[in-house]
Every structure is written in C-alpha cells, then in structure tokens.
Amino acid sequence: MPVPATCRMNIGGKWIESVASTTEPVFNPSDGSIIARTPLCEASEIDQAVQAAKRAYPAWAETPAVDRARILFRYTHLLEQHFEELAQLVTREHGKTPVEARGSVRRGIEVVEFACGIPSLMMGESAEQIASGIDCDSIRQPLGVCAGITPFNFPAMVPMWMYPVAIACGNTFVMKPSEKVPLTAIRLTELLYEAGLPDGVMNLIHGGVDAVNALCTHPDIAAVSFVGSSPVAKHVYTTATSHGKRVQAAGGAKNFMVILPDADPAYTVEALIGSAYGCAGERCMAGSVAVAVDGAGDRVLPILLEALDDMKVGPTDRSPVSAMGPVVTRGHLDKVHGYIEQGLAAGATLYRDGRTVRVPEAPEGFYLGPTIFDDASTEMSIVREEIFGPVLSVIRTGDLGAAIDACNGSGFGNAAVLFTNDGGAAREFRHRISAGMVGINVGVPAPMAFFPFSGWNNSFFGDLHVQGKEGIQFYTRQKVTMSRWSWKDHSRG
Ligand code: NAD
C-alpha cells in the first residue's frame, strides 16, 4: 500500500510542505482506508500565510473590480471543466453520493457566479443637494486579510461560501478547511491560481483547534468567517470579536419538519427522506425531527417505513452507487450510535435501527442505515441535540400551535419546515417560527447564492450571514463622503 501523502499548504501562491510534527488521517469513508494526512500546521506557518496575504492586499485592493471579476469568470470556466473531478473528490473524502456531491459543487459554483457581479454588487449610494451645496455618497471598500474556517460536511460548498466573495470584494484570504476533508479545498485553490489570481491573494493552511485559535487572535486578520458546530461557533465568535475582528459564525442545527394532516402523504415522505437521510444526515439543513400533527403520523409513517426498507446503504465511490453513503469517520459513527442508545434508554420507540445494516462489499466503511424513532419528546437528547447522522425522531402533537412551540423550544434556529395544503397555516407558521430559513413544502430550504444563508439563535453568531448582499456587506465597509463645491455660473448667454 502506498504511504498516504501529507497535504501541502499554499502560502503566497506557492505549494509548500508543512514542518508540522503532527498529522491527522483523512479517510475514504466508503472503505475506511486512509487516503491522505492533514498536517496540523505550526503557529509560525499560519503567521507566514497571514503575512503573505497582508503583502498581497494593497495591490489586490487597488485592482479594479472588473479585473477581479474577470479572474472569477475564468475560475467559473475552470470549475465547470473540472466539475466531475471535484465532485469525485468530495465523494472520496466525505462519502456523499455522486448526485449529492455534484449538487454541492454546483451550489459552490453558483456563489462564484454571484461574485462575478462584483462591480455592481459593490456599488454605493448617492444623493445630490442633501443640504445647501452639499452632495453625499457612500462607497464600499475591502477590509484587509480575511480568514475562513470550515466544517467537514461540505468540502467544496462551504469554503466557496467564503473566499470567492471575500476576494471579489478586494480582500485577501487565509483558508483553513476541516482537517477531515482538506483535499477538495486544495484542488479549489489550485484552480483559483490557474485562473490567474495574483500570488498571496488566497492562502491555504491546515490544522484543527490550535490553527483556529491562531487565526482568531492574529493581529493582522480583519475578519473571520466560520461554519461548524455551535459550541465552536460561539467560541470563535467570542474569541475573534474580543480580538477586534468582524465575525460571522454559523453553528449547528436541529431542524423540525411539521406535518399537518392535509399534507400530501407520498410527496411528504419523499421530502422527509431527502431531508433526514440525504448526505447521511450530515447537513446543517437536515430535518431531524418530524412533528406529526393530529393523526398526520398515522398517514405518513407506514409509507415512510416501507420506503426506508428499499434504501440501499453502501459505498458511494464505485458502482453500483448506493442511495445513502457512510458517515465521515468511525469516531462520528460511534457518536451517532451513542444517540441511538440514548433514545432507546429515554423510552422512544425504535422502528428502524440503522446499526443493523451490513455492507459486505466494504466491511471497513463507516455505515449506518436510516434510523427512525417514534414517540419521541422534546426532553429527549435525540430531539434536543444535533445528532448529525441518518436518525429521524418523530414527535406527535395535537395542533399546529403546539408543533410551533416544540420547534421554537429547540434553541437552534437554522431551518424549519411545514408540509401542508393550507395557505393560512403556512402563513402562520412562517410568521411565528423562530428560525432563519423556512420551507413550506420544501424539505431542505437552503437559500441560493443570491440570498443569505440565514441561521438564527444558537445556529448563528454575528450580524451578517454568508451569501447574498449580506456576504458583500460582511466583507466590505462603507465610507460616506459629503462634498461641498461652490460653482460659478458657467452657462453662456
Ligand atoms: P466542528 O465545529 O467540529 O469543526 C468546524 C471547524 O472548527 C473545523 O475546521 C475544525 O478544525 C475546527 N474546530 C473543531 N473543534 C474546535 C475547537 N474546539 N476549537 C477551535 N476550532 C475547532 O464541526 P464539524 O464537525 O466539522 O462540522 C459539522 C458541524 O457544522 C455541524 O454542527 C453542522 O450543523 C455545522 N454546519 C453548519 C452550517 C451552517 O450553515 N449553519 C453548515 C455546515 C455545517
């Protein structure tokens, strides 16, 4: 067996081996093999990356927005050319099915396409004669060196929420992908330089806790974008803001899906399966609690259980491709098993136990079949906490009001979903629900690149979200100028 290569960093446009003495394994979750190693970069290496970004900043910030956009246009072409290769990398290091991996790369490219509009996205406002002889205008300018810290579950899409927009705005960037999935971020960076990005505008470092803390406290970093679990998001927000940085920190989630008795059962089951079990439940938008209102459970559950029996779980990196792939590591698999045990101990009814799944063609892979609990309640950890695996818990309530109260009690606020044919119920749900992303008959209401990815409560720490106009606002600051000029009468005649 060849020795897995240790991932390289990119500092100032050059690919460099880290001197780190510690590395973490990167797995192919489909068969449990180690495919690479991530160095836990030294503090001095992180500083070198920040210094490279700092040196590149003045020239990049002065580069006209149309020229920055031209590089991003070339980048979109390269991303399209390498689309299948990028999707395969996502599958290889994360375990998503090819369809899921392609979907996630597509969502990432859409952010780059959005960022190509930077000349008009960065335009300010102006007003003439706001006082006698005085005009006023606002412009947007970049911040400086920005840092991005990302989770394991979307190796392409989540990094692409950050650096394309930051760079388009005229900032330079230091990226730290999850140590579990560094390979896609490396390829994305290679393609960015192939598109003609000047050296040092994008820098890539590797690591875990220490690297994150070094970025959050570094005096030369102006802003930090973070996506990951809520406790770490809160830590990053607190640490980096106390070191004077602008921060957007998206956290974990527990997304409730409310089913009213008038919802179409077949459509609802299809949407529930996509939301709860897509990407093996490793999605911040995964619906992990189904709230069945007034008998809806008895209409939907039998169809759901039958459909789960047909779901093939197995490797995603070979054919025939499975409908659901593995979770990311054995450690994560053990954690999800622990939640299933807690659900049983708390008295929930286990209708399907994913732990019984066997995958003879890849016995070392990190597999768990679709799991479903009924008779769960809001006090149980399987309903309160983020499991981040293919586990759906069903709770039953008498009316929509009780269902909304159950959702709003979770403390998270990423997404909430309602299945119904009643427009009035949909309107009430949208108004009263305490979540930033709402789906009405949409199981995964993940906004497109031109809308903000809008978590609330413990799912987001900060003010300005990633994507859309808020993304532009996050990576720029405004300058308002008031001008007074007196004029002579230049008209002739
Ligand atoms: P994580 O919080 O463990 O790791 C995220 C990043 O933080 C990684 O780069 C990691 O190296 C670093 N990190 C981990 N522990 C740290 C610590 N103690 N101190 C400092 N840095 C630390 O998250 P994960 O397991 O990689 O990803 C899954 C989580 O991400 C889930 O909670 C999921 O909901 C969340 N997520 C949220 C969104 C969103 O938009 N809200 C999107 C995707 C994923």
XYZ file of C-alpha atoms and ligand atoms in Angstrom:
537
model
C 0.000 0.000 0.000
C 1.447 3.450 -0.886
C 2.024 5.764 2.083
C -0.723 8.435 2.070
C 0.664 11.847 1.098
C 0.658 14.712 3.582
C -1.341 17.690 2.288
C 0.573 20.802 1.285
C -0.165 24.373 2.263
C -0.351 27.286 -0.145
C 1.467 30.337 1.116
C 1.870 33.326 -1.179
C 0.883 31.277 -4.229
C 3.479 28.529 -3.606
C 2.711 24.955 -2.571
C 4.802 24.136 0.497
C 5.256 21.101 2.748
C 4.412 21.841 6.369
C 7.062 21.244 9.022
C 4.335 20.122 11.458
C 5.242 17.093 13.530
C 1.601 16.046 13.966
C -0.790 14.909 11.257
C -4.381 13.643 11.186
C -5.612 10.896 8.859
C -8.029 11.655 6.021
C -10.293 8.675 5.335
C -12.241 7.399 2.394
C -15.360 6.721 4.496
C -16.675 4.249 1.915
C -13.984 1.690 2.797
C -12.249 3.135 5.873
C -8.860 3.463 4.127
C -6.505 6.363 4.868
C -6.106 8.398 1.669
C -4.030 11.360 2.904
C -2.759 13.041 6.038
C -3.500 16.579 7.206
C -0.624 18.402 8.897
C -1.561 20.399 11.980
C 0.359 23.485 10.860
C 2.672 25.277 13.256
C 1.800 28.767 14.518
C 4.772 30.161 12.546
C 3.331 28.709 9.311
C -0.047 30.267 9.979
C 1.695 33.581 10.546
C 3.575 33.167 7.238
C 0.240 32.672 5.448
C -1.237 35.771 7.089
C 1.870 37.815 6.200
C 1.674 36.640 2.574
C -1.988 37.717 2.476
C -1.067 41.040 4.083
C 1.634 41.713 1.467
C -0.729 40.872 -1.385
C -3.539 43.051 -0.032
C -2.632 46.606 -1.186
C -2.233 45.707 -4.864
C -5.293 43.445 -4.878
C -7.471 46.026 -3.155
C -6.401 48.577 -5.817
C -7.154 46.160 -8.681
C -10.330 47.406 -10.432
C -13.391 45.339 -9.588
C -13.903 44.440 -13.270
C -10.402 42.904 -13.369
C -11.050 40.942 -10.157
C -14.313 39.753 -11.722
C -12.504 38.633 -14.888
C -10.378 36.244 -12.824
C -13.544 34.877 -11.219
C -15.142 34.406 -14.654
C -12.072 32.360 -15.687
C -12.412 30.456 -12.399
C -16.036 29.511 -13.168
C -14.889 28.095 -16.529
C -12.208 26.009 -14.814
C -14.654 24.832 -12.162
C -17.028 23.692 -14.924
C -14.201 21.918 -16.754
C -13.203 20.113 -13.538
C -16.741 19.701 -12.222
C -16.784 15.894 -12.230
C -13.276 15.671 -10.750
C -14.282 17.999 -7.889
C -17.465 16.021 -7.218
C -15.431 12.798 -7.113
C -13.026 14.355 -4.607
C -15.988 15.301 -2.390
C -17.291 11.734 -2.595
C -13.860 10.291 -1.883
C -13.047 12.251 1.258
C -16.569 12.808 2.574
C -18.667 9.876 1.358
C -21.517 11.771 -0.327
C -23.212 10.001 -3.229
C -22.165 11.336 -6.657
C -25.534 13.075 -7.005
C -25.134 14.785 -3.621
C -21.503 15.673 -4.349
C -22.389 17.200 -7.730
C -25.220 19.173 -6.136
C -22.868 20.605 -3.527
C -20.216 21.597 -6.099
C -22.951 23.222 -8.194
C -24.083 25.285 -5.189
C -20.473 26.387 -4.665
C -20.056 27.431 -8.303
C -23.235 29.483 -8.022
C -21.527 31.577 -5.331
C -18.602 32.243 -7.699
C -21.095 33.212 -10.422
C -22.735 35.580 -7.959
C -19.336 37.056 -7.028
C -18.614 37.720 -10.741
C -21.176 40.538 -10.429
C -18.911 42.380 -8.000
C -18.616 45.643 -9.980
C -22.314 46.310 -9.447
C -22.630 44.431 -6.129
C -20.132 46.828 -4.536
C -21.832 49.977 -5.785
C -22.773 52.521 -3.169
C -25.482 55.150 -3.000
C -25.506 58.870 -3.657
C -27.789 61.825 -3.162
C -27.425 65.347 -4.508
C -28.102 68.558 -2.581
C -28.714 66.941 0.812
C -28.002 70.394 2.242
C -27.304 73.638 0.504
C -24.402 72.951 -1.916
C -23.662 69.551 -0.366
C -23.801 66.139 -2.077
C -23.381 62.827 -0.279
C -22.270 59.387 -1.464
C -21.278 56.062 0.008
C -18.702 53.609 -1.337
C -17.695 50.129 -0.171
C -14.071 49.206 0.463
C -12.484 45.857 1.405
C -11.408 45.041 4.974
C -7.912 43.552 4.567
C -6.905 39.951 5.355
C -9.914 37.698 5.995
C -9.861 34.114 7.305
C -12.212 31.196 6.646
C -12.665 28.132 8.879
C -14.914 25.357 7.585
C -16.563 22.081 8.716
C -16.252 18.593 7.253
C -19.704 18.165 5.794
C -19.429 20.271 2.615
C -15.782 20.157 1.452
C -16.455 22.349 -1.628
C -19.611 24.338 -0.986
C -18.889 25.838 2.440
C -15.366 27.105 1.612
C -16.931 28.543 -1.565
C -19.425 30.497 0.534
C -16.437 32.487 1.735
C -13.294 33.052 -0.340
C -14.886 33.897 -3.746
C -16.927 36.721 -2.203
C -14.117 37.947 0.064
C -11.643 38.028 -2.827
C -14.152 39.612 -5.214
C -14.556 42.453 -2.709
C -10.781 43.102 -2.805
C -9.727 41.280 0.372
C -7.008 38.662 0.586
C -7.739 35.348 2.269
C -6.396 32.605 4.542
C -8.451 29.415 4.363
C -8.406 26.587 6.909
C -10.567 23.700 5.754
C -11.667 20.908 8.067
C -8.748 18.609 8.840
C -11.087 15.711 7.951
C -11.607 16.862 4.311
C -8.680 19.004 3.068
C -8.358 17.553 -0.458
C -11.186 19.393 -2.226
C -10.037 22.741 -0.794
C -6.545 22.084 -2.175
C -7.906 21.472 -5.680
C -10.163 24.542 -5.466
C -7.115 26.649 -4.572
C -5.021 25.179 -7.418
C -7.755 26.096 -9.903
C -8.017 29.604 -8.471
C -4.333 30.200 -9.169
C -4.724 28.612 -12.609
C -7.399 31.248 -13.259
C -4.720 33.937 -12.838
C -5.085 35.022 -9.216
C -2.037 37.061 -8.114
C 0.241 35.331 -5.594
C -0.799 35.646 -1.958
C -4.433 36.654 -2.551
C -5.522 33.152 -1.472
C -3.574 31.128 1.105
C -4.394 27.649 2.390
C -3.299 26.260 5.732
C -4.251 23.107 7.622
C -4.944 22.235 11.215
C -7.509 21.969 13.968
C -8.098 23.737 17.292
C -4.695 25.465 17.512
C -4.874 26.758 13.942
C -8.373 28.141 14.576
C -7.262 29.894 17.753
C -4.192 31.310 15.997
C -6.416 32.801 13.264
C -8.956 34.185 15.746
C -6.281 36.030 17.711
C -3.913 37.095 14.909
C -3.490 40.886 14.920
C -3.302 41.121 11.113
C -6.632 39.424 10.406
C -9.570 41.789 9.971
C -12.465 39.335 9.701
C -13.243 35.668 10.350
C -15.892 33.550 8.624
C -16.667 30.325 10.468
C -19.016 27.417 9.829
C -19.168 24.433 12.188
C -20.835 23.200 15.376
C -22.500 25.679 17.756
C -20.063 25.441 20.693
C -17.104 26.100 18.388
C -19.009 28.840 16.510
C -19.681 30.580 19.808
C -16.039 30.196 20.865
C -14.795 31.592 17.534
C -17.254 34.488 17.729
C -16.272 35.388 21.296
C -12.525 34.989 20.763
C -12.245 36.744 17.414
C -14.558 39.654 18.297
C -12.647 40.191 21.541
C -9.553 40.499 19.337
C -11.195 43.248 17.323
C -12.346 41.223 14.331
C -15.579 41.215 12.392
C -17.060 37.707 12.674
C -19.793 35.653 11.039
C -20.041 32.245 12.745
C -22.650 29.741 11.561
C -23.304 26.924 14.024
C -25.138 23.626 14.303
C -28.828 22.909 13.928
C -31.816 20.826 14.918
C -34.369 21.319 12.183
C -38.014 20.412 12.776
C -40.373 19.361 9.988
C -44.047 19.815 10.870
C -46.597 17.667 9.024
C -50.249 18.724 9.012
C -52.970 16.116 8.345
C -53.812 17.717 4.974
C -50.257 17.289 3.589
C -49.919 15.004 0.578
C -48.520 11.764 2.115
C -46.477 10.499 -0.850
C -44.868 13.892 -1.535
C -44.217 14.462 2.178
C -42.486 11.089 2.572
C -40.233 11.777 -0.412
C -39.291 15.180 1.034
C -38.783 13.765 4.551
C -36.412 11.105 3.235
C -34.390 13.638 1.238
C -34.127 15.950 4.212
C -33.463 13.439 7.017
C -31.270 10.930 5.185
C -29.676 12.932 2.333
C -25.897 13.244 2.819
C -26.350 10.584 5.554
C -27.916 13.274 7.740
C -24.643 15.231 7.839
C -26.215 18.508 6.802
C -26.939 21.639 8.820
C -30.243 21.780 6.910
C -31.164 18.150 7.629
C -34.645 17.735 9.060
C -34.003 15.516 12.047
C -37.303 15.847 13.921
C -40.707 15.214 12.305
C -43.617 16.751 14.220
C -46.781 14.924 13.187
C -49.896 16.964 13.966
C -53.255 15.400 14.777
C -53.077 11.996 13.086
C -50.661 13.003 10.297
C -48.184 10.442 11.671
C -50.524 7.534 11.018
C -50.912 8.597 7.378
C -47.239 9.211 6.698
C -45.259 6.751 8.828
C -46.332 3.470 7.171
C -45.310 4.831 3.734
C -42.046 6.175 5.168
C -41.099 2.862 6.800
C -41.791 0.959 3.583
C -39.615 3.383 1.591
C -36.739 3.037 4.077
C -36.732 -0.733 3.578
C -35.780 -0.112 -0.072
C -32.952 2.341 0.656
C -29.610 0.806 -0.321
C -26.792 1.834 2.001
C -23.217 1.293 0.872
C -20.151 2.673 -0.909
C -20.529 5.830 -2.958
C -17.164 5.732 -4.728
C -17.864 2.768 -7.029
C -20.750 1.322 -8.978
C -23.426 0.422 -8.452
C -23.788 3.610 -6.449
C -25.733 3.411 -3.197
C -28.680 5.631 -2.277
C -27.056 6.562 1.029
C -23.359 6.619 1.825
C -21.285 6.329 5.004
C -20.731 8.942 7.705
C -17.404 10.722 7.744
C -15.324 8.809 10.334
C -15.575 5.887 12.723
C -15.482 8.330 15.637
C -18.532 10.109 14.237
C -20.290 6.767 13.667
C -19.729 5.878 17.335
C -21.177 9.227 18.393
C -24.351 8.631 16.360
C -24.644 5.083 17.812
C -24.469 6.716 21.253
C -27.515 8.878 20.431
C -29.490 5.814 19.313
C -28.730 4.201 22.680
C -29.829 7.386 24.483
C -33.111 7.417 22.516
C -33.819 3.831 23.498
C -32.949 4.475 27.136
C -35.276 7.507 27.177
C -38.200 5.337 26.002
C -38.595 6.309 22.329
C -39.823 3.544 20.003
C -37.128 2.440 17.544
C -38.912 1.472 14.296
C -35.783 1.082 12.159
C -32.330 0.565 13.694
C -29.631 1.582 11.218
C -26.985 -0.179 13.300
C -28.131 -3.489 11.861
C -27.051 -2.538 8.329
C -24.316 -4.721 6.808
C -22.191 -3.778 3.795
C -20.261 -6.936 2.843
C -18.519 -5.289 -0.132
C -16.916 -2.667 2.169
C -16.869 -4.041 5.708
C -14.462 -1.357 7.000
C -16.648 1.567 5.804
C -18.449 3.840 8.312
C -22.044 2.824 7.627
C -25.296 3.374 9.444
C -28.674 2.667 7.895
C -31.659 5.025 8.055
C -32.882 5.085 11.647
C -36.269 6.226 12.909
C -37.703 6.760 16.375
C -41.374 7.314 17.122
C -42.937 8.567 20.388
C -40.008 10.909 20.975
C -40.441 14.016 23.129
C -38.810 17.421 23.427
C -36.965 16.444 26.635
C -35.035 13.617 24.925
C -31.480 14.223 23.717
C -32.413 12.768 20.293
C -34.794 15.750 19.879
C -32.809 18.419 21.755
C -29.305 17.827 20.379
C -27.791 17.775 16.914
C -27.006 14.138 16.009
C -25.666 14.825 12.502
C -26.402 11.343 11.203
C -29.264 9.477 9.492
C -31.571 9.476 12.526
C -35.122 10.890 12.381
C -37.181 11.309 15.553
C -40.971 11.634 15.362
C -42.951 13.549 17.948
C -46.726 13.915 17.906
C -48.745 16.999 18.793
C -52.435 17.924 18.795
C -52.282 21.148 16.793
C -50.069 23.500 14.812
C -49.572 25.841 17.781
C -48.082 23.024 19.896
C -45.887 21.999 16.942
C -44.558 25.559 16.559
C -43.868 25.712 20.312
C -41.900 22.435 20.062
C -39.770 23.853 17.200
C -39.204 27.179 18.922
C -38.117 25.468 22.136
C -35.107 23.854 20.478
C -32.753 26.805 20.959
C -31.365 26.363 17.441
C -32.829 28.318 14.543
C -31.395 27.205 11.240
C -34.349 25.762 9.340
C -37.974 24.793 9.960
C -40.300 23.110 7.519
C -44.081 22.762 7.186
C -45.922 20.292 4.955
C -49.497 21.380 4.298
C -52.087 22.371 1.710
C -53.464 25.134 3.923
C -52.187 28.603 2.991
C -53.366 30.109 6.275
C -51.420 27.533 8.284
C -48.360 28.192 6.106
C -48.670 31.921 6.732
C -48.988 31.456 10.495
C -46.003 29.078 10.523
C -43.774 31.468 8.588
C -44.704 34.340 10.905
C -44.339 32.551 14.248
C -41.429 30.198 13.700
C -38.109 31.155 15.310
C -35.776 30.076 12.507
C -33.983 31.948 9.765
C -34.746 29.564 6.875
C -38.292 28.296 6.365
C -39.543 25.615 3.999
C -43.200 25.404 3.002
C -43.481 22.002 1.304
C -39.688 22.197 0.769
C -37.697 19.696 2.829
C -34.285 21.412 2.553
C -34.900 25.174 2.283
C -31.238 26.072 1.617
C -31.147 29.542 0.021
C -29.418 30.077 -3.326
C -26.215 32.136 -3.602
C -28.028 35.473 -4.009
C -29.937 35.087 -0.694
C -28.254 34.965 2.730
C -27.822 31.602 4.465
C -29.764 32.883 7.415
C -29.473 30.889 10.672
C -30.879 32.363 13.909
C -30.447 31.769 17.673
C -27.772 29.166 18.531
C -27.326 28.420 14.843
C -25.601 31.748 14.146
C -23.358 34.190 15.988
C -22.847 37.570 14.364
C -24.887 40.007 12.294
C -24.161 39.466 8.609
C -24.614 35.982 7.146
C -22.756 34.317 4.277
C -24.093 34.621 0.693
C -26.130 37.321 -0.990
C -25.890 41.025 -0.220
C -25.084 40.273 3.424
C -21.950 38.463 2.225
C -20.862 41.595 0.339
C -21.651 43.747 3.370
C -19.653 41.419 5.628
C -16.502 41.619 3.504
C -16.634 45.404 2.960
C -17.013 48.567 4.986
C -18.760 51.722 3.950
C -17.342 55.163 3.577
C -19.751 58.064 3.342
C -18.462 61.284 1.802
C -20.122 64.690 1.987
C -18.838 67.146 -0.620
C -19.379 70.848 -0.870
C -18.309 72.645 -4.029
C -19.272 76.137 -4.928
C -19.716 76.840 -8.585
C -19.684 79.917 -10.743
C -22.320 80.228 -13.366
C -20.727 78.506 -16.397
C -23.673 78.941 -18.671
C -23.180 81.307 -21.579
C -25.568 83.687 -22.966
P -16.665 21.411 14.146
O -17.241 22.528 14.910
O -16.158 20.223 14.882
O -15.416 21.907 13.248
C -15.529 23.053 12.430
C -14.158 23.702 12.300
O -13.720 24.111 13.597
C -13.101 22.764 11.748
O -12.314 23.480 10.839
C -12.312 22.332 12.979
O -10.955 22.133 12.696
C -12.488 23.481 13.951
N -12.614 23.075 15.360
C -13.150 21.916 15.845
N -13.149 21.927 17.195
C -12.619 23.115 17.575
C -12.361 23.717 18.850
N -12.638 23.088 19.978
N -11.794 24.943 18.871
C -11.497 25.596 17.715
N -11.727 25.063 16.485
C -12.279 23.848 16.414
O -17.754 20.978 13.046
P -17.705 19.727 12.083
O -17.961 18.500 12.891
O -16.517 19.778 11.202
O -18.967 20.044 11.149
C -20.281 19.750 11.496
C -20.979 20.930 12.130
O -21.008 22.044 11.236
C -22.438 20.630 12.448
O -22.721 21.152 13.726
C -23.198 21.368 11.374
O -24.519 21.715 11.716
C -22.342 22.572 11.202
N -22.614 23.226 9.933
C -23.331 24.385 9.973
C -23.654 25.025 8.793
C -24.464 26.285 8.838
O -24.614 26.945 7.816
N -25.018 26.678 9.969
C -23.236 24.499 7.567
C -22.494 23.319 7.571
C -22.189 22.692 8.770
